[in-house]
PDB file of N, CA and C and ligand atoms in Angstrom:
ATOM      1  N   MET A 124      -4.945  -3.926   0.863  1.00 92.00           N
ATOM      2  CA  MET A 124      -4.276  -4.898   0.532  1.00 92.00           C
ATOM      3  C   MET A 124      -3.635  -4.695  -0.678  1.00 92.00           C
ATOM      4  N   LYS A 125      -2.020  -5.398  -0.811  1.00 95.00           N
ATOM      5  CA  LYS A 125      -1.163  -4.591  -1.837  1.00 95.00           C
ATOM      6  C   LYS A 125      -0.880  -5.644  -2.433  1.00 95.00           C
ATOM      7  N   PHE A 126       0.061  -5.602  -3.971  1.00 96.00           N
ATOM      8  CA  PHE A 126      -0.219  -5.804  -4.773  1.00 96.00           C
ATOM      9  C   PHE A 126       1.575  -5.206  -5.160  1.00 96.00           C
ATOM     10  N   ALA A 127       2.656  -5.821  -5.749  1.00 97.00           N
ATOM     11  CA  ALA A 127       4.230  -6.333  -6.319  1.00 97.00           C
ATOM     12  C   ALA A 127       4.396  -6.493  -7.530  1.00 97.00           C
ATOM     13  N   LYS A 128       5.110  -5.918  -8.410  1.00 97.00           N
ATOM     14  CA  LYS A 128       5.932  -6.620  -9.296  1.00 97.00           C
ATOM     15  C   LYS A 128       7.378  -6.160  -9.155  1.00 97.00           C
ATOM     16  N   VAL A 129       7.918  -6.402 -10.249  1.00 98.00           N
ATOM     17  CA  VAL A 129       9.136  -5.915 -10.116  1.00 98.00           C
ATOM     18  C   VAL A 129       9.241  -5.284 -11.977  1.00 98.00           C
ATOM     19  N   ASN A 130       9.894  -4.115 -12.474  1.00 97.00           N
ATOM     20  CA  ASN A 130       9.759  -3.387 -13.469  1.00 97.00           C
ATOM     21  C   ASN A 130      11.680  -4.362 -13.811  1.00 97.00           C
ATOM     22  N   ARG A 131      11.384  -5.369 -14.241  1.00 97.00           N
ATOM     23  CA  ARG A 131      12.620  -6.317 -14.892  1.00 97.00           C
ATOM     24  C   ARG A 131      13.735  -5.473 -15.530  1.00 97.00           C
ATOM     25  N   GLU A 132      12.761  -4.639 -16.526  1.00 97.00           N
ATOM     26  CA  GLU A 132      13.897  -3.982 -17.613  1.00 97.00           C
ATOM     27  C   GLU A 132      14.829  -2.788 -16.506  1.00 97.00           C
ATOM     28  N   THR A 133      13.925  -2.920 -15.458  1.00 98.00           N
ATOM     29  CA  THR A 133      15.287  -1.522 -15.023  1.00 98.00           C
ATOM     30  C   THR A 133      15.932  -2.305 -13.450  1.00 98.00           C
ATOM     31  N   CYS A 134      15.848  -3.709 -13.018  1.00 98.00           N
ATOM     32  CA  CYS A 134      15.959  -4.393 -11.846  1.00 98.00           C
ATOM     33  C   CYS A 134      17.846  -4.503 -12.657  1.00 98.00           C
ATOM     34  N   ILE A 135      18.901  -4.114 -11.253  1.00 98.00           N
ATOM     35  CA  ILE A 135      20.295  -4.653 -11.839  1.00 98.00           C
ATOM     36  C   ILE A 135      20.724  -6.025 -11.688  1.00 98.00           C
ATOM     37  N   ALA A 136      20.089  -6.787 -11.343  1.00 98.00           N
ATOM     38  CA  ALA A 136      20.520  -7.677 -10.488  1.00 98.00           C
ATOM     39  C   ALA A 136      21.087  -7.478  -9.506  1.00 98.00           C
ATOM     40  N   CYS A 137      20.767  -6.343  -8.655  1.00 98.00           N
ATOM     41  CA  CYS A 137      21.768  -6.273  -6.934  1.00 98.00           C
ATOM     42  C   CYS A 137      21.377  -7.583  -6.355  1.00 98.00           C
ATOM     43  N   GLY A 138      20.792  -8.229  -7.054  1.00 97.00           N
ATOM     44  CA  GLY A 138      20.145  -8.972  -4.917  1.00 97.00           C
ATOM     45  C   GLY A 138      19.249  -7.658  -3.626  1.00 97.00           C
ATOM     46  N   GLN A 139      19.133  -7.183  -3.563  1.00 98.00           N
ATOM     47  CA  GLN A 139      18.889  -6.060  -2.467  1.00 98.00           C
ATOM     48  C   GLN A 139      17.963  -6.922  -1.349  1.00 98.00           C
ATOM     49  N   CYS A 140      16.998  -7.034  -2.779  1.00 98.00           N
ATOM     50  CA  CYS A 140      14.938  -7.588  -2.950  1.00 98.00           C
ATOM     51  C   CYS A 140      15.143  -9.077  -1.773  1.00 98.00           C
ATOM     52  N   GLY A 141      15.752  -9.969  -2.555  1.00 98.00           N
ATOM     53  CA  GLY A 141      15.747 -11.462  -1.541  1.00 98.00           C
ATOM     54  C   GLY A 141      16.524 -11.109   0.164  1.00 98.00           C
ATOM     55  N   GLU A 142      17.449 -10.420  -0.089  1.00 98.00           N
ATOM     56  CA  GLU A 142      17.811 -10.175   1.319  1.00 98.00           C
ATOM     57  C   GLU A 142      16.519  -9.941   2.058  1.00 98.00           C
ATOM     58  N   GLU A 143      16.396  -8.828   2.041  1.00 97.00           N
ATOM     59  CA  GLU A 143      14.984  -8.060   2.453  1.00 97.00           C
ATOM     60  C   GLU A 143      13.805  -8.827   3.036  1.00 97.00           C
ATOM     61  N   ALA A 144      13.694  -9.724   1.746  1.00 98.00           N
ATOM     62  CA  ALA A 144      12.215 -10.207   1.567  1.00 98.00           C
ATOM     63  C   ALA A 144      11.919 -11.464   0.950  1.00 98.00           C
ATOM     64  N   PRO A 145      12.996 -12.857   1.388  1.00 97.00           N
ATOM     65  CA  PRO A 145      13.500 -13.489   0.673  1.00 97.00           C
ATOM     66  C   PRO A 145      11.372 -13.828   0.729  1.00 97.00           C
ATOM     67  N   ASP A 146      10.633 -13.893   1.288  1.00 97.00           N
ATOM     68  CA  ASP A 146       9.758 -14.468   1.590  1.00 97.00           C
ATOM     69  C   ASP A 146       8.384 -14.371   0.280  1.00 97.00           C
ATOM     70  N   ILE A 147       9.284 -13.458  -0.829  1.00 98.00           N
ATOM     71  CA  ILE A 147       8.085 -12.194  -1.686  1.00 98.00           C
ATOM     72  C   ILE A 147       9.387 -12.358  -3.296  1.00 98.00           C
ATOM     73  N   PHE A 148      10.632 -12.271  -3.135  1.00 98.00           N
ATOM     74  CA  PHE A 148      11.243 -12.367  -3.909  1.00 98.00           C
ATOM     75  C   PHE A 148      12.579 -13.079  -4.389  1.00 98.00           C
ATOM     76  N   ASP A 149      12.473 -13.340  -5.722  1.00 98.00           N
ATOM     77  CA  ASP A 149      13.579 -14.373  -5.758  1.00 98.00           C
ATOM     78  C   ASP A 149      14.097 -14.131  -7.127  1.00 98.00           C
ATOM     79  N   TYR A 150      14.836 -15.097  -7.962  1.00 98.00           N
ATOM     80  CA  TYR A 150      15.975 -14.316  -9.239  1.00 98.00           C
ATOM     81  C   TYR A 150      15.179 -15.494  -9.981  1.00 98.00           C
ATOM     82  N   ASP A 151      15.775 -15.187 -11.276  1.00 98.00           N
ATOM     83  CA  ASP A 151      16.044 -16.094 -12.552  1.00 98.00           C
ATOM     84  C   ASP A 151      17.551 -16.744 -12.910  1.00 98.00           C
ATOM     85  N   ASP A 152      17.613 -17.088 -14.176  1.00 97.00           N
ATOM     86  CA  ASP A 152      19.215 -17.241 -14.495  1.00 97.00           C
ATOM     87  C   ASP A 152      20.120 -16.320 -14.336  1.00 97.00           C
ATOM     88  N   GLU A 153      19.585 -15.080 -14.970  1.00 97.00           N
ATOM     89  CA  GLU A 153      20.211 -13.964 -14.543  1.00 97.00           C
ATOM     90  C   GLU A 153      20.674 -13.025 -13.804  1.00 97.00           C
ATOM     91  N   GLY A 154      20.272 -13.405 -12.494  1.00 98.00           N
ATOM     92  CA  GLY A 154      19.898 -12.085 -11.245  1.00 98.00           C
ATOM     93  C   GLY A 154      19.033 -11.668 -11.217  1.00 98.00           C
ATOM     94  N   ILE A 155      18.275 -11.381 -12.480  1.00 98.00           N
ATOM     95  CA  ILE A 155      16.693 -10.468 -12.382  1.00 98.00           C
ATOM     96  C   ILE A 155      15.934 -10.966 -11.486  1.00 98.00           C
ATOM     97  N   ALA A 156      15.725  -9.922 -10.873  1.00 98.00           N
ATOM     98  CA  ALA A 156      14.090 -10.489  -9.839  1.00 98.00           C
ATOM     99  C   ALA A 156      12.844 -10.687 -10.111  1.00 98.00           C
ATOM    100  N   TYR A 157      12.035 -10.942  -9.644  1.00 98.00           N
ATOM    101  CA  TYR A 157      10.941 -10.893  -9.813  1.00 98.00           C
ATOM    102  C   TYR A 157       9.707 -11.853  -8.721  1.00 98.00           C
ATOM    103  N   VAL A 158       8.994 -11.187  -8.417  1.00 98.00           N
ATOM    104  CA  VAL A 158       8.071 -11.808  -6.966  1.00 98.00           C
ATOM    105  C   VAL A 158       7.613 -13.158  -6.909  1.00 98.00           C
ATOM    106  N   THR A 159       7.800 -13.976  -6.363  1.00 98.00           N
ATOM    107  CA  THR A 159       7.288 -15.084  -6.620  1.00 98.00           C
ATOM    108  C   THR A 159       5.552 -16.010  -6.425  1.00 98.00           C
ATOM    109  N   LEU A 160       5.001 -14.838  -5.682  1.00 97.00           N
ATOM    110  CA  LEU A 160       4.035 -15.123  -5.470  1.00 97.00           C
ATOM    111  C   LEU A 160       3.452 -15.329  -6.737  1.00 97.00           C
ATOM    112  N   ASP A 161       3.131 -14.723  -7.757  1.00 94.00           N
ATOM    113  CA  ASP A 161       2.638 -15.239  -9.247  1.00 94.00           C
ATOM    114  C   ASP A 161       3.347 -15.195 -10.423  1.00 94.00           C
ATOM    115  N   ASN A 162       4.936 -15.404 -10.101  1.00 96.00           N
ATOM    116  CA  ASN A 162       5.215 -14.792 -11.100  1.00 96.00           C
ATOM    117  C   ASN A 162       5.522 -14.251 -11.620  1.00 96.00           C
ATOM    118  N   ASN A 163       5.506 -13.165 -10.998  1.00 96.00           N
ATOM    119  CA  ASN A 163       5.617 -11.491 -10.709  1.00 96.00           C
ATOM    120  C   ASN A 163       4.368 -10.793 -11.921  1.00 96.00           C
ATOM    121  N   ASN A 164       3.102 -11.648 -11.805  1.00 93.00           N
ATOM    122  CA  ASN A 164       2.114 -10.410 -12.815  1.00 93.00           C
ATOM    123  C   ASN A 164       1.657  -9.335 -11.523  1.00 93.00           C
ATOM    124  N   GLY A 165       1.461  -9.446 -10.440  1.00 95.00           N
ATOM    125  CA  GLY A 165       1.554  -8.863 -10.039  1.00 95.00           C
ATOM    126  C   GLY A 165      -0.128  -8.680  -9.247  1.00 95.00           C
ATOM    127  N   ASN A 166      -0.698  -9.705  -9.283  1.00 95.00           N
ATOM    128  CA  ASN A 166      -2.412  -9.909  -9.750  1.00 95.00           C
ATOM    129  C   ASN A 166      -2.754 -10.523  -8.354  1.00 95.00           C
ATOM    130  N   LYS A 167      -2.049 -11.360  -7.259  1.00 96.00           N
ATOM    131  CA  LYS A 167      -2.189 -11.663  -6.337  1.00 96.00           C
ATOM    132  C   LYS A 167      -1.646 -10.602  -5.350  1.00 96.00           C
ATOM    133  N   SER A 168      -2.516 -10.601  -3.496  1.00 96.00           N
ATOM    134  CA  SER A 168      -1.735  -9.884  -2.967  1.00 96.00           C
ATOM    135  C   SER A 168      -1.230 -10.762  -1.913  1.00 96.00           C
ATOM    136  N   VAL A 169       0.080  -9.729  -1.484  1.00 98.00           N
ATOM    137  CA  VAL A 169       0.838 -10.229  -1.158  1.00 98.00           C
ATOM    138  C   VAL A 169       0.464 -10.521   0.232  1.00 98.00           C
ATOM    139  N   PRO A 170       0.727 -10.986   1.413  1.00 98.00           N
ATOM    140  CA  PRO A 170      -0.180 -11.766   2.828  1.00 98.00           C
ATOM    141  C   PRO A 170       0.671 -10.757   3.213  1.00 98.00           C
ATOM    142  N   ASP A 171      -0.849  -9.915   4.556  1.00 97.00           N
ATOM    143  CA  ASP A 171       0.090  -8.936   5.911  1.00 97.00           C
ATOM    144  C   ASP A 171       1.422  -9.419   5.957  1.00 97.00           C
ATOM    145  N   GLU A 172       1.064 -10.265   6.567  1.00 98.00           N
ATOM    146  CA  GLU A 172       2.359 -10.514   7.573  1.00 98.00           C
ATOM    147  C   GLU A 172       3.700 -10.289   6.438  1.00 98.00           C
ATOM    148  N   LEU A 173       3.830 -10.098   5.329  1.00 98.00           N
ATOM    149  CA  LEU A 173       4.687 -10.361   4.807  1.00 98.00           C
ATOM    150  C   LEU A 173       5.080  -8.336   4.347  1.00 98.00           C
ATOM    151  N   TRP A 174       4.326  -7.717   4.513  1.00 98.00           N
ATOM    152  CA  TRP A 174       3.990  -6.509   4.306  1.00 98.00           C
ATOM    153  C   TRP A 174       5.041  -5.033   4.497  1.00 98.00           C
ATOM    154  N   GLU A 175       6.422  -5.732   6.038  1.00 98.00           N
ATOM    155  CA  GLU A 175       7.078  -5.331   6.534  1.00 98.00           C
ATOM    156  C   GLU A 175       8.158  -5.343   5.889  1.00 98.00           C
ATOM    157  N   GLN A 176       8.310  -7.113   4.807  1.00 97.00           N
ATOM    158  CA  GLN A 176       9.190  -7.101   4.364  1.00 97.00           C
ATOM    159  C   GLN A 176       9.440  -7.060   3.407  1.00 97.00           C
ATOM    160  N   LEU A 177       7.966  -5.848   2.649  1.00 98.00           N
ATOM    161  CA  LEU A 177       8.319  -5.625   1.339  1.00 98.00           C
ATOM    162  C   LEU A 177       8.026  -4.317   1.758  1.00 98.00           C
ATOM    163  N   GLU A 178       8.185  -3.466   2.586  1.00 98.00           N
ATOM    164  CA  GLU A 178       8.111  -1.947   2.612  1.00 98.00           C
ATOM    165  C   GLU A 178       9.883  -2.208   2.540  1.00 98.00           C
ATOM    166  N   ASP A 179      10.552  -2.429   3.624  1.00 98.00           N
ATOM    167  CA  ASP A 179      11.852  -3.045   3.392  1.00 98.00           C
ATOM    168  C   ASP A 179      13.043  -2.974   1.988  1.00 98.00           C
ATOM    169  N   ALA A 180      12.237  -4.275   0.950  1.00 98.00           N
ATOM    170  CA  ALA A 180      12.795  -4.566  -0.152  1.00 98.00           C
ATOM    171  C   ALA A 180      12.212  -2.550  -0.932  1.00 98.00           C
ATOM    172  N   TYR A 181      12.012  -2.601  -1.418  1.00 98.00           N
ATOM    173  CA  TYR A 181      11.353  -1.704  -1.906  1.00 98.00           C
ATOM    174  C   TYR A 181      11.895  -0.228  -0.889  1.00 98.00           C
ATOM    175  N   GLU A 182      11.806   0.002  -0.105  1.00 98.00           N
ATOM    176  CA  GLU A 182      12.779   1.258   0.327  1.00 98.00           C
ATOM    177  C   GLU A 182      14.795   0.944  -0.330  1.00 98.00           C
ATOM    178  N   ASN A 183      15.145  -0.032  -0.705  1.00 98.00           N
ATOM    179  CA  ASN A 183      16.020  -0.465  -0.262  1.00 98.00           C
ATOM    180  C   ASN A 183      16.868  -0.835  -2.159  1.00 98.00           C
ATOM    181  N   CYS A 184      15.812  -0.832  -2.578  1.00 98.00           N
ATOM    182  CA  CYS A 184      15.764  -1.486  -3.997  1.00 98.00           C
ATOM    183  C   CYS A 184      16.416   0.634  -4.428  1.00 98.00           C
ATOM    184  N   PRO A 185      18.035   0.041  -5.120  1.00 98.00           N
ATOM    185  CA  PRO A 185      18.879   1.053  -5.456  1.00 98.00           C
ATOM    186  C   PRO A 185      18.186   1.596  -6.594  1.00 98.00           C
ATOM    187  N   THR A 186      16.646   0.926  -7.780  1.00 98.00           N
ATOM    188  CA  THR A 186      17.285   1.305  -8.981  1.00 98.00           C
ATOM    189  C   THR A 186      15.407   1.562  -8.445  1.00 98.00           C
ATOM    190  N   GLU A 187      15.101   1.412  -7.671  1.00 98.00           N
ATOM    191  CA  GLU A 187      13.066   1.694  -7.536  1.00 98.00           C
ATOM    192  C   GLU A 187      12.298   0.579  -8.745  1.00 98.00           C
ATOM    193  N   SER A 188      12.860  -0.635  -8.655  1.00 98.00           N
ATOM    194  CA  SER A 188      12.807  -1.070  -9.989  1.00 98.00           C
ATOM    195  C   SER A 188      11.291  -1.829  -8.859  1.00 98.00           C
ATOM    196  N   ILE A 189      10.960  -1.484  -8.054  1.00 98.00           N
ATOM    197  CA  ILE A 189       9.802  -3.108  -7.588  1.00 98.00           C
ATOM    198  C   ILE A 189       8.524  -1.615  -6.816  1.00 98.00           C
ATOM    199  N   GLN A 190       8.105  -2.444  -7.582  1.00 97.00           N
ATOM    200  CA  GLN A 190       6.358  -1.136  -7.608  1.00 97.00           C
ATOM    201  C   GLN A 190       5.529  -1.721  -6.988  1.00 97.00           C
ATOM    202  N   ILE A 191       4.555  -0.980  -6.263  1.00 96.00           N
ATOM    203  CA  ILE A 191       3.929  -1.574  -4.657  1.00 96.00           C
ATOM    204  C   ILE A 191       2.639  -0.864  -5.447  1.00 96.00           C
ATOM    205  N   SER A 192       1.096  -1.672  -5.102  1.00 95.00           N
ATOM    206  CA  SER A 192      -0.311  -0.972  -5.476  1.00 95.00           C
ATOM    207  C   SER A 192      -0.853  -1.492  -5.149  1.00 95.00           C
ATOM    208  N   ASP A 193      -2.101  -0.513  -4.113  1.00 93.00           N
ATOM    209  CA  ASP A 193      -3.277  -1.022  -3.557  1.00 93.00           C
ATOM    210  C   ASP A 193      -4.366  -1.776  -4.154  1.00 93.00           C
ATOM    211  N   GLN A 194      -4.280  -2.038  -5.787  1.00 92.00           N
ATOM    212  CA  GLN A 194      -4.634  -2.513  -6.874  1.00 92.00           C
ATOM    213  C   GLN A 194      -4.339  -3.537  -7.609  1.00 92.00           C
ATOM    214  N   PRO A 195      -4.336  -4.927  -8.506  1.00 93.00           N
ATOM    215  CA  PRO A 195      -3.777  -5.422  -8.658  1.00 93.00           C
ATOM    216  C   PRO A 195      -3.235  -5.425 -10.145  1.00 93.00           C
ATOM    217  N   PHE A 196      -1.831  -5.389 -10.912  1.00 92.00           N
ATOM    218  CA  PHE A 196      -1.560  -4.990 -12.076  1.00 92.00           C
ATOM    219  C   PHE A 196      -2.325  -5.149 -12.985  1.00 92.00           C
ATOM    220  N   GLU A 197      -2.328  -4.741 -14.257  1.00 79.00           N
ATOM    221  CA  GLU A 197      -2.751  -5.703 -14.970  1.00 79.00           C
ATOM    222  C   GLU A 197      -1.915  -7.102 -15.461  1.00 79.00           C
ATOM    223  N   LYS A 198      -2.878  -7.447 -15.648  1.00 58.00           N
ATOM    224  CA  LYS A 198      -2.676  -8.989 -16.203  1.00 58.00           C
ATOM    225  C   LYS A 198      -2.387  -8.595 -17.469  1.00 58.00           C
ATOM    226  N   SER A 199      -0.602  -8.292 -17.567  1.00 50.00           N
ATOM    227  CA  SER A 199       0.443  -8.232 -19.012  1.00 50.00           C
ATOM    228  C   SER A 199       1.065  -9.180 -18.905  1.00 50.00           C
ATOM    229  N   LYS A 200       2.461  -8.316 -19.558  1.00 49.00           N
ATOM    230  CA  LYS A 200       3.724  -9.823 -19.664  1.00 49.00           C
ATOM    231  C   LYS A 200       4.155 -10.948 -18.554  1.00 49.00           C
ATOM    232  N   LEU A 201       4.444 -11.983 -18.966  1.00 48.00           N
ATOM    233  CA  LEU A 201       5.238 -12.290 -17.737  1.00 48.00           C
ATOM    234  C   LEU A 201       7.081 -11.728 -18.103  1.00 48.00           C
ATOM    235  N   ILE A 202       7.549 -12.735 -16.704  1.00 45.00           N
ATOM    236  CA  ILE A 202       8.557 -12.167 -16.570  1.00 45.00           C
ATOM    237  C   ILE A 202       9.774 -12.514 -18.110  1.00 45.00           C
TER     238      ILE A 202
HETATM  239 FE1  LIG B  31      16.819  -5.978  -8.600  1.00 80.81          FE
HETATM  240 FE2  LIG B  31      15.783  -3.619  -6.773  1.00 80.81          FE
HETATM  241 FE3  LIG B  31      15.625  -6.878  -6.930  1.00 80.81          FE
HETATM  242  S1  LIG B  31      17.475  -4.064  -8.396  1.00 80.81           S
HETATM  243  S2  LIG B  31      17.753  -7.533  -7.500  1.00 80.81           S
HETATM  244  S3  LIG B  31      14.649  -5.561  -7.705  1.00 80.81           S
HETATM  245  S4  LIG B  31      16.700  -4.901  -5.079  1.00 80.81           S
END
């Protein structure tokens, strides 16, 4: 299982992740990315068929703001 979330403190709204993984990432009004699966909580597993997209986005984010874990992120802050 893989879980993902965006560090919205460091995202610079470059827009790359939505290009690489349109089924995982979207942007708020200011262009800051979030994971659409569960509102960037990182607690809902990314479907297997999207892992390749996720990897591409992860590798291409210029600020390393995409976080991937094999466990759910703690339910902490919302976007
Ligand atoms: Fe932000 Fe990185 Fe996406 S800077 S817009 S999380 S590629």
